[in-house]
Structures are given as C-alpha cells and as structure tokens.
Coordinates of C-alpha atoms in Angstrom, one line a residue:
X77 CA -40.4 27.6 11.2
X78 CA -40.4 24.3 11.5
X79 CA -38.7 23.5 8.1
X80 CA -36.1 26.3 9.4
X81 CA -35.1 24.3 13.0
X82 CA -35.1 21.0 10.5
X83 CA -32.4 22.4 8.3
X84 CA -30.2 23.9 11.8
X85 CA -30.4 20.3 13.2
X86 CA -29.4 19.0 9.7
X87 CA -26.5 21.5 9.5
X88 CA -25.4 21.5 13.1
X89 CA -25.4 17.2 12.7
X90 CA -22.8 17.6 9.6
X91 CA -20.9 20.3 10.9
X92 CA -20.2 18.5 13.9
X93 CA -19.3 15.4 11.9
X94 CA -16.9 17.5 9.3
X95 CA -15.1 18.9 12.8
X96 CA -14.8 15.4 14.4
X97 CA -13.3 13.5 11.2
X98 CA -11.0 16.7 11.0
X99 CA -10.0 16.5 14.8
X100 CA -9.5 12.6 14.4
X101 CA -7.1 13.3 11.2
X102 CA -5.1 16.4 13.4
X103 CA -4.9 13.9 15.5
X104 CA -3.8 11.0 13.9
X105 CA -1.3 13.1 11.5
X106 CA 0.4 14.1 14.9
X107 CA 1.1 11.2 16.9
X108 CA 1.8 9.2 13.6
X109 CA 4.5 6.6 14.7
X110 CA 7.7 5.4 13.4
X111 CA 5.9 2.4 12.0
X112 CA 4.7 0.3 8.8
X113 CA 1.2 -0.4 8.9
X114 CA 0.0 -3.7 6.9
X115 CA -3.2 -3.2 6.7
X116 CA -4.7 -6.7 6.0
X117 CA -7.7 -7.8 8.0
X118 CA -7.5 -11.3 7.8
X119 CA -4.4 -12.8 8.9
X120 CA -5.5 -16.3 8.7
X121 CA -6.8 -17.2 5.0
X122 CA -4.0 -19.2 4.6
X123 CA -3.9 -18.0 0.7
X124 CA -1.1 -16.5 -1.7
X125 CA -1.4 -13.4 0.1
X126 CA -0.8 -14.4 3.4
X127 CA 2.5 -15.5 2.4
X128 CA 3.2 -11.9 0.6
X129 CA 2.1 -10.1 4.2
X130 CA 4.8 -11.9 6.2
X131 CA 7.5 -11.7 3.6
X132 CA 6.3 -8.1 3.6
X133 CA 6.7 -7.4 6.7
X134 CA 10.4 -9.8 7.0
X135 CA 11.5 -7.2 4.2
X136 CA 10.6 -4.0 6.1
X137 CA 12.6 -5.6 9.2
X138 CA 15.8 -6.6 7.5
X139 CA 15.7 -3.2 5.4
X140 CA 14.9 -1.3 8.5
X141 CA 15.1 -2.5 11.8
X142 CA 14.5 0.4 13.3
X143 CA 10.9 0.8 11.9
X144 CA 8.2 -1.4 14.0
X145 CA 6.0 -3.1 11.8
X146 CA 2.0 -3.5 12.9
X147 CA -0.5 -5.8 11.3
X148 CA -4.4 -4.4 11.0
X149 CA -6.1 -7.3 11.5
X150 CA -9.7 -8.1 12.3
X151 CA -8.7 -11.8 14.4
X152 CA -9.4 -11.3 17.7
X153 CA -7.0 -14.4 18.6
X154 CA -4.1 -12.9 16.8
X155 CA -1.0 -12.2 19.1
X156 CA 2.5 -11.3 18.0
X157 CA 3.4 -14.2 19.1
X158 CA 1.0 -16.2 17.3
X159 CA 1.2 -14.6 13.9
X160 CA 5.2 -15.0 14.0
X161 CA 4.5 -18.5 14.8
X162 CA 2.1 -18.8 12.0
X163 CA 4.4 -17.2 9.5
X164 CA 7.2 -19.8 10.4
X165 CA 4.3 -23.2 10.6
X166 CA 1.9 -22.1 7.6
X167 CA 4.5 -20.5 5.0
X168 CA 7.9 -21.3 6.0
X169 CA 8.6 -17.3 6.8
X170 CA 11.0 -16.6 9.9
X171 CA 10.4 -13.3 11.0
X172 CA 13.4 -11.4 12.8
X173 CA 10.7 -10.0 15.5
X174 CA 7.3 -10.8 16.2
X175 CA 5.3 -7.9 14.5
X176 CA 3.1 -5.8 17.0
X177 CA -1.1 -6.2 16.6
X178 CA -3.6 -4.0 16.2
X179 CA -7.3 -5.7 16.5
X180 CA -10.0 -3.8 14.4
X181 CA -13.8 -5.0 15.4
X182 CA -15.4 -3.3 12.2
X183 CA -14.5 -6.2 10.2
X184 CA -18.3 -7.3 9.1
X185 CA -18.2 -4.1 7.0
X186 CA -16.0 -5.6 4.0
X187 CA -17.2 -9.1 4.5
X188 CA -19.2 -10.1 1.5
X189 CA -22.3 -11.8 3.3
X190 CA -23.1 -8.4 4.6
X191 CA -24.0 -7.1 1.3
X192 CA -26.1 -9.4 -1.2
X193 CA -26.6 -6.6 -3.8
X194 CA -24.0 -4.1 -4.7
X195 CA -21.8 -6.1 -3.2
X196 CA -18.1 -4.7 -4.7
X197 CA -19.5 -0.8 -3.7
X198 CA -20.5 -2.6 -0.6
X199 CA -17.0 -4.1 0.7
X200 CA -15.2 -0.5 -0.8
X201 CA -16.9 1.6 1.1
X202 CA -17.0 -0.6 4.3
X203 CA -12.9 -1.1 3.9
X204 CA -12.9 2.6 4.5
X205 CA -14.6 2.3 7.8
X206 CA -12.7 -0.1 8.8
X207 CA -9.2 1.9 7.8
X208 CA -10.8 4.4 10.0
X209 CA -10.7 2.0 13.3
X210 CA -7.2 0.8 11.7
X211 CA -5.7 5.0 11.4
X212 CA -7.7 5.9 14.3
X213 CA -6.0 3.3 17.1
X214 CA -2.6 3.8 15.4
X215 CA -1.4 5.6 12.8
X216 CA 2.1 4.9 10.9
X217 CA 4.6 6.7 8.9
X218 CA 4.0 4.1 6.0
X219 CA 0.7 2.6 5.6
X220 CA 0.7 -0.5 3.0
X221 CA -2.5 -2.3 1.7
X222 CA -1.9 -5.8 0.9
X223 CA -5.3 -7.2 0.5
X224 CA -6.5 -4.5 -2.1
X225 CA -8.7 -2.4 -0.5
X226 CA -7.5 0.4 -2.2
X227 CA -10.9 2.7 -1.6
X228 CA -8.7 3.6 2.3
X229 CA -5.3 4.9 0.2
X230 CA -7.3 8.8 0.4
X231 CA -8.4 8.5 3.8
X232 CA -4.3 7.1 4.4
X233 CA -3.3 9.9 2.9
X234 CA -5.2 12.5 5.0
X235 CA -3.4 10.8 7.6
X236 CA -0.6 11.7 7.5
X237 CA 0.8 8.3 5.7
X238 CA 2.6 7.2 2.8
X239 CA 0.7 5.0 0.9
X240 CA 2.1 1.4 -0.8
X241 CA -0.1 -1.3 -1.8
X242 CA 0.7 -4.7 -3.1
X243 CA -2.2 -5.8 -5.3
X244 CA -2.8 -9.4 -6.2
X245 CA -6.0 -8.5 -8.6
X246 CA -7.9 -5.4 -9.7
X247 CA -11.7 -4.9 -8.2
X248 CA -12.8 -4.5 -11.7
X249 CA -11.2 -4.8 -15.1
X250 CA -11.9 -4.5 -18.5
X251 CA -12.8 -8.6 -18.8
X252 CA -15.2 -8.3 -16.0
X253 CA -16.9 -5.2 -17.9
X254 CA -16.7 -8.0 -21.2
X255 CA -17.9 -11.1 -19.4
X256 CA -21.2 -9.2 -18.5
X257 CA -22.1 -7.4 -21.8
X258 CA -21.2 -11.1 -23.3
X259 CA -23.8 -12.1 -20.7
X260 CA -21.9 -15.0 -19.4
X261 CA -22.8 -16.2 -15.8
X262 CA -19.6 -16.8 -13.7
X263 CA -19.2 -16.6 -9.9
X264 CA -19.2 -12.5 -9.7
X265 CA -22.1 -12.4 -12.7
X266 CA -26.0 -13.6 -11.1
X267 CA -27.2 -16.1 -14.2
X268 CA -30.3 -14.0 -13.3
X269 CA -28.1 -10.3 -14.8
X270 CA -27.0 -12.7 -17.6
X271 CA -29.8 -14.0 -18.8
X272 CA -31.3 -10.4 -19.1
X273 CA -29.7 -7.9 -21.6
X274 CA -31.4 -5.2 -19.9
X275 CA -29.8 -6.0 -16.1
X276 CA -27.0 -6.3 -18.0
X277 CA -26.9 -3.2 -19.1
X278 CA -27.4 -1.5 -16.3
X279 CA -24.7 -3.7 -14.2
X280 CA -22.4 -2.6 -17.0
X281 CA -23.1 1.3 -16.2
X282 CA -22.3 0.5 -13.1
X283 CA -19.3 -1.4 -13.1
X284 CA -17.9 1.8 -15.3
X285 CA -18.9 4.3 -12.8
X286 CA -17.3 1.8 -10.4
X287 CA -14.3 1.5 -12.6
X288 CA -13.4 5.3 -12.3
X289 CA -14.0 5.4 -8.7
X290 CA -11.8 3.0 -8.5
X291 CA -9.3 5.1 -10.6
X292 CA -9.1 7.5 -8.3
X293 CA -8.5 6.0 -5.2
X294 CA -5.8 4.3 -7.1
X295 CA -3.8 7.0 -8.1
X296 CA -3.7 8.0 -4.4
X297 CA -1.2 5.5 -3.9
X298 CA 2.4 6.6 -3.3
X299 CA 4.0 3.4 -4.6
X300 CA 1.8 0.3 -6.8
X301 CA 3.4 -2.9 -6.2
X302 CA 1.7 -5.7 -8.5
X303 CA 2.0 -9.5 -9.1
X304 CA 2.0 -10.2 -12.7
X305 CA 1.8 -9.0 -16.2
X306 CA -1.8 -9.1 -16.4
X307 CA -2.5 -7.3 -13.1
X308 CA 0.1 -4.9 -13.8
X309 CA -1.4 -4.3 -17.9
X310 CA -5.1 -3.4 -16.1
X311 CA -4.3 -1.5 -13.0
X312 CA -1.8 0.7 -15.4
X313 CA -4.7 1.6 -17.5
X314 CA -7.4 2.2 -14.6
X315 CA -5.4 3.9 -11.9
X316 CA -2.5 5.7 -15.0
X317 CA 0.2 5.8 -12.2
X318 CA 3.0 3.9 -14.6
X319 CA 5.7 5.7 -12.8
X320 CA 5.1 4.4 -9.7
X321 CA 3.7 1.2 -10.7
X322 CA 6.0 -1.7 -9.9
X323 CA 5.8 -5.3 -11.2
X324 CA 7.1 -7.7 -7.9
X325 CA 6.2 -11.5 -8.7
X326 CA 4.8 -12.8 -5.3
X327 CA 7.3 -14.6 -3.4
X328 CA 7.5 -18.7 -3.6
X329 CA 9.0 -21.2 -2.2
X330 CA 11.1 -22.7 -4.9
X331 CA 14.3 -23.3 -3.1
X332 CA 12.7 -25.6 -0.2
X333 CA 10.7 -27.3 -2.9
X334 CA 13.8 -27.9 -5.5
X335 CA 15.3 -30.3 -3.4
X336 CA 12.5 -32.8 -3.4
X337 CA 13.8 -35.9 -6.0
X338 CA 11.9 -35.9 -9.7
X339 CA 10.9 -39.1 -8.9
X340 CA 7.7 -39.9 -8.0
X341 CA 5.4 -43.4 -7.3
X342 CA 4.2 -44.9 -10.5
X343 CA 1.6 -47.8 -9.1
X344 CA -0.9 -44.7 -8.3
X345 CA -0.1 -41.5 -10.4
X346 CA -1.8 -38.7 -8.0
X347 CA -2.8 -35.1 -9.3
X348 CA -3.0 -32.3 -6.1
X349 CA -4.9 -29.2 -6.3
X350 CA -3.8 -26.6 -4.0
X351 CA -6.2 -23.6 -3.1
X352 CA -8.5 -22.1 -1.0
X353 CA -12.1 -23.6 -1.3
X354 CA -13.3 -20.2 -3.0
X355 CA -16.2 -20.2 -5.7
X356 CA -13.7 -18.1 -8.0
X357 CA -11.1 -21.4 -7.9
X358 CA -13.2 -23.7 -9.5
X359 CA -13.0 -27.0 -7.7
X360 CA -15.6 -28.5 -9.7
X361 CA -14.7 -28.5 -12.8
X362 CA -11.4 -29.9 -12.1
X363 CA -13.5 -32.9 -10.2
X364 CA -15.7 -33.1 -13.5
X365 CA -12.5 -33.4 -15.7
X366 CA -10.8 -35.8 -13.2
X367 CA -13.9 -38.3 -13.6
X368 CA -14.0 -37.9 -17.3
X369 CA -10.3 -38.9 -17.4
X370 CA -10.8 -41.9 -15.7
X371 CA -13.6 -43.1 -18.0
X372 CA -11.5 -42.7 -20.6
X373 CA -8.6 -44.1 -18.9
X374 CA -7.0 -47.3 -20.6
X375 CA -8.0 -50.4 -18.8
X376 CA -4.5 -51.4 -18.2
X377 CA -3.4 -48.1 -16.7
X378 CA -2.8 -47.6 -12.7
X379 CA -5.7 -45.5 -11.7
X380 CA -5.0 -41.9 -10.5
X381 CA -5.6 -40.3 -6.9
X382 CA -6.2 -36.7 -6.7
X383 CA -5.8 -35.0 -3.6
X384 CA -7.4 -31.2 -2.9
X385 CA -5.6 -29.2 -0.4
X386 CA -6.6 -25.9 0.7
X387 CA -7.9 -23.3 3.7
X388 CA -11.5 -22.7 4.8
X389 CA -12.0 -18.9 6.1
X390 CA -14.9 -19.2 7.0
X391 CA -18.6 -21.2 6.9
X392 CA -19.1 -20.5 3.7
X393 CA -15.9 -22.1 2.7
X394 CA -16.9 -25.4 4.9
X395 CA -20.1 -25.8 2.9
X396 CA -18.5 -25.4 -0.5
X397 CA -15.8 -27.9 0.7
X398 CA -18.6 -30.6 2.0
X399 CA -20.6 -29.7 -1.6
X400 CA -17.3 -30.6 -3.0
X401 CA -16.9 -34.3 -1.0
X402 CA -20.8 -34.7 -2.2
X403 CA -19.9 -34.0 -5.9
X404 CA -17.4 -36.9 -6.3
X405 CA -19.5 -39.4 -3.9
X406 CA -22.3 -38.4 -7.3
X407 CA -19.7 -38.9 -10.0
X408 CA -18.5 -42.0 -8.1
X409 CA -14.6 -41.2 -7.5
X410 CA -14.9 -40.4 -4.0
X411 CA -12.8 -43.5 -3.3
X412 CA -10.3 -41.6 -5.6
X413 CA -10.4 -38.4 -4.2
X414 CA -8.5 -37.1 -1.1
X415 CA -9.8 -33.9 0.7
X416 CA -7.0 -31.8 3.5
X417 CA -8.1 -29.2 5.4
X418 CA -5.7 -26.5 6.8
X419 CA -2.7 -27.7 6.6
X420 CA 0.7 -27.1 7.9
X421 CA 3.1 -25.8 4.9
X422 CA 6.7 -27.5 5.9
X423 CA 5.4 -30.5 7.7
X424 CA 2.6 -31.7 5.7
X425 CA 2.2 -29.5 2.1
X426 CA 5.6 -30.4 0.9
X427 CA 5.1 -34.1 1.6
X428 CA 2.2 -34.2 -0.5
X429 CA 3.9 -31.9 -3.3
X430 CA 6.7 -34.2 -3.3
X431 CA 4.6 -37.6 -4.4
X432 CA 2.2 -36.0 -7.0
X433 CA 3.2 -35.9 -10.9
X434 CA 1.2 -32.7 -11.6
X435 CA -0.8 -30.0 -10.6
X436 CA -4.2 -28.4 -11.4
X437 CA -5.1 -25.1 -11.0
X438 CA -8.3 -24.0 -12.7
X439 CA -9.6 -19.7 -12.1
X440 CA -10.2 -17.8 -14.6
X441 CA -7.6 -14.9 -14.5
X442 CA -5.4 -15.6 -12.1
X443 CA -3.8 -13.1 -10.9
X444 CA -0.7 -14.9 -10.9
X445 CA -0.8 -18.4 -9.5
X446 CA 1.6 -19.1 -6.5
X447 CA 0.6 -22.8 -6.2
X448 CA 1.2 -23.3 -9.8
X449 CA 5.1 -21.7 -9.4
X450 CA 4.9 -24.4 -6.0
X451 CA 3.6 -27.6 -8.5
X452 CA 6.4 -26.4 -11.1
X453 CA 9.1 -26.5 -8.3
X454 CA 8.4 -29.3 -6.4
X455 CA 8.0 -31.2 -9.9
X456 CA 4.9 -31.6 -10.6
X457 CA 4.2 -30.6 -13.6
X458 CA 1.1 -28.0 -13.9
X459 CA -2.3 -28.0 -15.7
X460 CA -3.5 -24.7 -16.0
X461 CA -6.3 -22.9 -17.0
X462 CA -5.1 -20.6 -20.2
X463 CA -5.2 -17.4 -19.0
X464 CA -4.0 -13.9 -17.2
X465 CA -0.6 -15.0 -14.8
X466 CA -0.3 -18.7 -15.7
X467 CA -0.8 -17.9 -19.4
X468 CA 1.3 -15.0 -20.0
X469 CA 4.2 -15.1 -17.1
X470 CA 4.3 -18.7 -15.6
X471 CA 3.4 -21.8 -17.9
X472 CA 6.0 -20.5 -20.9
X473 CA 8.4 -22.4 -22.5
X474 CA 12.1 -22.4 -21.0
X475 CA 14.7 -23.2 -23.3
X476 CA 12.4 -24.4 -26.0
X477 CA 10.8 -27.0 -23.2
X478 CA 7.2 -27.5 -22.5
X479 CA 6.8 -27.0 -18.8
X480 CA 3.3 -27.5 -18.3
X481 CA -0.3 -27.8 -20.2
X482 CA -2.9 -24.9 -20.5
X483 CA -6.8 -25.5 -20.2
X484 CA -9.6 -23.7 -20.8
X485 CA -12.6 -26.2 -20.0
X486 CA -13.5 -29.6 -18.6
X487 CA -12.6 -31.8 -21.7
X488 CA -9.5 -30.0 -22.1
X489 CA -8.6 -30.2 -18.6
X490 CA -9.5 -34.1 -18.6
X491 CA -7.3 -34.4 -21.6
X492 CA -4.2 -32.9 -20.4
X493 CA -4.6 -35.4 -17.4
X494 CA -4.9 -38.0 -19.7
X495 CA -2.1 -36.9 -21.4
X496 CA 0.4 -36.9 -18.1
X497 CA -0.8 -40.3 -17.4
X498 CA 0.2 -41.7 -20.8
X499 CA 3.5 -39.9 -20.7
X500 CA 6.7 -42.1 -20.3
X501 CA 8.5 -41.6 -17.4
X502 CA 11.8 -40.1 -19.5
X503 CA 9.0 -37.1 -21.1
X504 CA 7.5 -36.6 -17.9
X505 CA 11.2 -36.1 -15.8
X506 CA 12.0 -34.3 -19.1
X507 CA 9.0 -31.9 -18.5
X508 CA 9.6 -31.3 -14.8
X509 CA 12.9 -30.6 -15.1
X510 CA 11.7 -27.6 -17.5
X511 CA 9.1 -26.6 -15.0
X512 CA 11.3 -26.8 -12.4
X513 CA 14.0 -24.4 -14.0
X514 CA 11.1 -21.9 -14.9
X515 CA 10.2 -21.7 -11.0
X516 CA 13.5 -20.3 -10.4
X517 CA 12.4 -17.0 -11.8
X518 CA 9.7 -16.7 -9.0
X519 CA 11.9 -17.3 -5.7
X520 CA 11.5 -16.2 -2.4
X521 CA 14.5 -14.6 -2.3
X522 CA 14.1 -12.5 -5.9
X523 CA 10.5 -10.7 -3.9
X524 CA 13.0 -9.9 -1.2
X525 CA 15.4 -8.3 -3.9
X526 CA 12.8 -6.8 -6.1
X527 CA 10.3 -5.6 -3.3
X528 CA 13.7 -3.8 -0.9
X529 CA 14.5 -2.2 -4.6
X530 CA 10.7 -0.7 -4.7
X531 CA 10.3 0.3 -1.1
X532 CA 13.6 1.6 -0.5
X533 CA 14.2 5.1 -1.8
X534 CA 10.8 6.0 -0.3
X535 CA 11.0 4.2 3.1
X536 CA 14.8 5.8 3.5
X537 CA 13.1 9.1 2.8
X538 CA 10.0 8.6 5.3
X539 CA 11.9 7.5 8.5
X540 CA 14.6 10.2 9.0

C-alpha cells in the first residue's frame, strides 16, 4: 500500500511538472514578440564577444528597424541606457536605439565556481535553466545565442523561436578529447586526471558522451554563425549542419586603428598584451618569456616596457591579476611591467595601441583572436601563439610579407621579442605595413556585410 501511494505521489509530482513546462511553452509560443532576443548573460566582460553582441544587435537595427532587439542579461545594473552607453565608451559601437533589458536572476547556474567537478555538464545544463527565466519573462520571434550556450537552442525551439547562434569556440573538440588521452595538464585538464591514465580514461568517455550531446543541441540551431576556420572545421563535424553553418570573422576595429602613424618611440620599445585576465590566456608565460628576453637582451639595447591590458569579471579574475603583479615583482621586471585594469576602448586602448611595436597574444586555440587583428591594425606587429585562428586565418603572409611571428612556448615567445627588438626600424615599418594591410580583411564594416548576408533571408521570412 504504501509503495502504491509512493508511486501516485511520484506520478502525480511529474505529471504536474510535464503540464506546467507545457503550459509555460503554450504560453510563451503565443505571446512571442516581434523581437530578437540576444541571449548573453554577461554584458560586461569586456571581451571579443562583447563587441560581437553590440555589433549584433546594431546589425539587426539597421536591417530591421522595426524589430526591437532585447538583451538576456544576468547584470542587475544594466539599463538600456547604460548598455548603449557602454557599447559607444568600451567598443566604439553606436547603437541607433538603446536595446530594451531583460534581467535574469538564475545566473549562478552557469557560473563555473558553482560546479567544481563536472563542471562543462555543469554550466550546460544550468544555461538551460537560465534560458527558461530568459523565454519565460519574454519570448521573441528570433532568439540568438552569442555566448555559446547552445544546450538552450531545443528548449528555444519549443518556444516558439528561431534559433541563430554566433559561436566564438566549441564546448568540446576533438584537441580537448587529444590533450587528455596525451595526458597533458592545461587549464580545463586537473594535473591530478593527467597524471593518471585511468582518470583519464574515464574523463575521455565522458567528454565523448559529452561531445554527442553536444551534437545535438547543435543541430537544433536554425542558422550557425562562426568565427574562424578552426571553429568553423570542429563545429561542422560535431553539430553536421554545413548548410547552415556560416563563417562571419568577428568584427574589429581596423579602420579607427589604421590611422594611428607607423611610427612609434624608439628610447623604450614597449610590447602590450590585450585580454581578459582568464587562466585559458596565459598571462604567465608571456611574463616568463618577457624576463628571459631581457636577460638575453644586448647590453646596449633600450630596455623594453610591456604593458598588460585587460577586464576582470569577476574575483576570480582580481586574484589571477594580483598573482600576476606578484609574478614579475619574483622575476624582478615589475619596474618593467605595466598593469591596466578596465579600460575605456577609444579614450585610453587606442593610445596605448598606438605607442607599442608589437603585440603578444598567447592561448592555445584561439578561437580567432580579435586583439591580435587590433595589434596588426594599429601596427604593432603580433606574436602569436601557433595555432587555431591566429595560425590558420590571421598571422598569414600578405603579398609574400611576414606580418607577424608564431609561438608555441616560452623560449620561442622570448625569442620572437628578441627578434622585434633587434629589427631595424626600415624591417619593422616594413612588417607593420604588411600586418596592417592583412587587418583589412577583418573590418567592422565586412561583419556588418557578411553577418546582414546570413541573417537576412531568415529574419525577412520571420517578421512578416
């Protein structure tokens, strides 16, 4: 009996769950509005695809006006007023109208702290929840993802929506899956999985099973806008949506940056590094290789500066950035080394762009690289690490001219410094003026161009 009035409670519990997420859907597919929804939950990383969000959404506006356009985000200080200011101070991007806000309070379910173990499955499942809250408060003719949380394209799709995504960099790919069977610690691989072939093993049973999940949401999108080559190559083969796959290089700032001069201070050669102070962007080594190049620097040669620019998100970010300050007081180049927090693109970035002779840039598997397209175009010539978006669509030759240096570990990285500091000034010009051409391909205005082509027959189709 007992085991009987179990099972009704059980039953009755699920039912009543099945008929609610059914109502809410009813719901939601009815009052959709004539709107684009960009989900992407934080607004203020300050990162590459911040900048895609508001050129985004400035697309959608001058390709239909009569479409509102509503950012998902999980800062509670965000205002349309705000994030149009923000758009115009942090990336240069005038909007025609301010976008209108919806605020989501479910945001501590993707966040990574919240799970220390399983932590990709983690954040999926949790983005879901959240696209709930997002679909549930308003829910838009066009729903588009650009922050790639594409575990909420099925639940979009019971919505009601059409479903486009712009994705910067797969979950999981194939060199993840490689790294740990080669048992190589990294950032996203514990030294403690690596070291064990047996942990490693079963990680790589579940980053399969993760893999194919990930297929499938995938293919649920409508339209797959990607960054690069390399993204395009692995999320081709894991979501097999080709069709409706779309390679859109993100959109940079080359025209504002091609009018700073080619000329730059000599007395004290400085090196910027522009990113966010993330684990994956490896600030350290390109410390390490800056203090190796100055130990082997000629004793007659102006010493260099280098100068690390980039956004904290969060407390986590503010330790790794203080870690950093203590890492070059311990290799004794702190009086070399210049640290900016946060800063304002047009006002302050540009100045700083426009004095340095070169750029680093040191992840493994970038996606694509926008600071490294902003280094090329201001012209400062990049160093690079040798692989994904800077290795097979950015750092190429252009018209049989080098137009920057690939890496692939500390020495190399130090000697490629070494190497710009020991250039004349006619090679180095000669160099930028290579690099700079080659940023042309990335523009601002050619995302505009390429992302209206994408969007267009489908967004025509979706707002009559």
């Amino acid at each position: 009996m007992a085991i009987r009035f179990v099972l009704w409670v059980l039953i009755s519990a699920t039912t009543g769950i099945v008929l609610s997420f059914l109502l809410a859907v009813i719901k939601g597919w009815n009052n959709r509005k004539r709107a684009v929804g960009f989900f992407h939950p934080y607004t203020n990383d300050g990162g590459g695809g911040e900048r895609v969000l508001w050129c985004a959404v400035k697309a959608i506006q001058e390709e239909n006006p009569n479409l509102d356009c509503v950012i998902y985000t999980g800062d509670h200080d965000a205002s349309p007023e705000s994030l149009m200011s923000r758009a115009i101070d942090r990336f240069g991007v005038k909007l025609l109208q301010p976008p209108q806000v919806v605020h989501l309070y479910k945001r501590k379910w993707i966040e990574e702290g919240t799970y220390p173990r399983f932590t990709m499955v983690g954040q999926s499942f949790g983005s879901v929840y959240l696209s709930w809250e997002a679909l549930c408060k308003y829910t838009p003719l066009i729903y588009i993802d650009t922050s790639g949380y594409a575990f909420t394209y099925p639940l979009a799709r019971m919505f009601g929506c059409k479903v486009f995504c712009y994705t910067h960099y797969p979950t999981i790919s194939s060199d993840m899956v490689s790294r740990v069977l080669q048992r190589d610690p990294m950032y996203n691989n514990d030294p403690l999985i690596a070291r064990s072939i047996w942990l490693s093993r079963c990680k790589v049973i579940y980053y399969t099973f993760f893999s194919w999940m990930y297929g499938f949401v995938g293919s649920c999108a409508h339209l797959a806008m990607v960054n690069s080559s390399w993204t395009q190559a692995h999320i081709v083969k894991l979501w097999r949506i080709p069709k409706h796959t779309k390679r859109i290089y993100p959109p940079c700032d080359t025209s504002g940056l091609q009018v700073l001069p080619l000329e730059r201070p000599v007395n004290t050669p400085t090196i910027i590094s522009v990113a966010q102070f993330r684990p994956e962007k490896a600030h350290t080594l390109q410390l390490e290789a800056f203090s190796v190049a100055i130990r082997k620097l000629d004793p007659d040669s102006p010493r260099p500066k280098l100068q690390f620019v980039g956004s904290c998100r969060n407390k986590e970010d503010d330790e790794r950035l203080q870690k950093l300050k203590d890492k070059a007081i311990e290799l004794k180049v702190e009086k070399d080394v210049e640290f900016y927090k946060n800063l304002m693109y047009s006002r302050d970035l540009v100045r700083l762009l426009g004095g340095a002779i070169a750029g680093m840039h040191s992840m493994i598997d970038e996606h694509f690289g926008i600071s490294i397209v902003e280094y090329m175009a201001a012209g400062a010539i990049p160093i690079a690490h040798n692989s994904a978006g800077p290795k097979m669509d950015i750092v190429l030759e252009e018209d049989g001219q080098q137009t920057g240096i690939l890496a692939s570990n500390v020495e190399e990285y130090a000697d490629a410094i070494l190497q710009l500091l020991r250039m004349s000034e006619a090679e180095r010009l000669e160099m930028a003026a290579a690099a700079r051409k080659r940023a042309s391909r990335f523009s601002e205005q050619r995302f505009y161009d390429d992302f209206k082509a994408a969007i267009s027959p489908i967004l025509s189709h979706s707002s009559k």
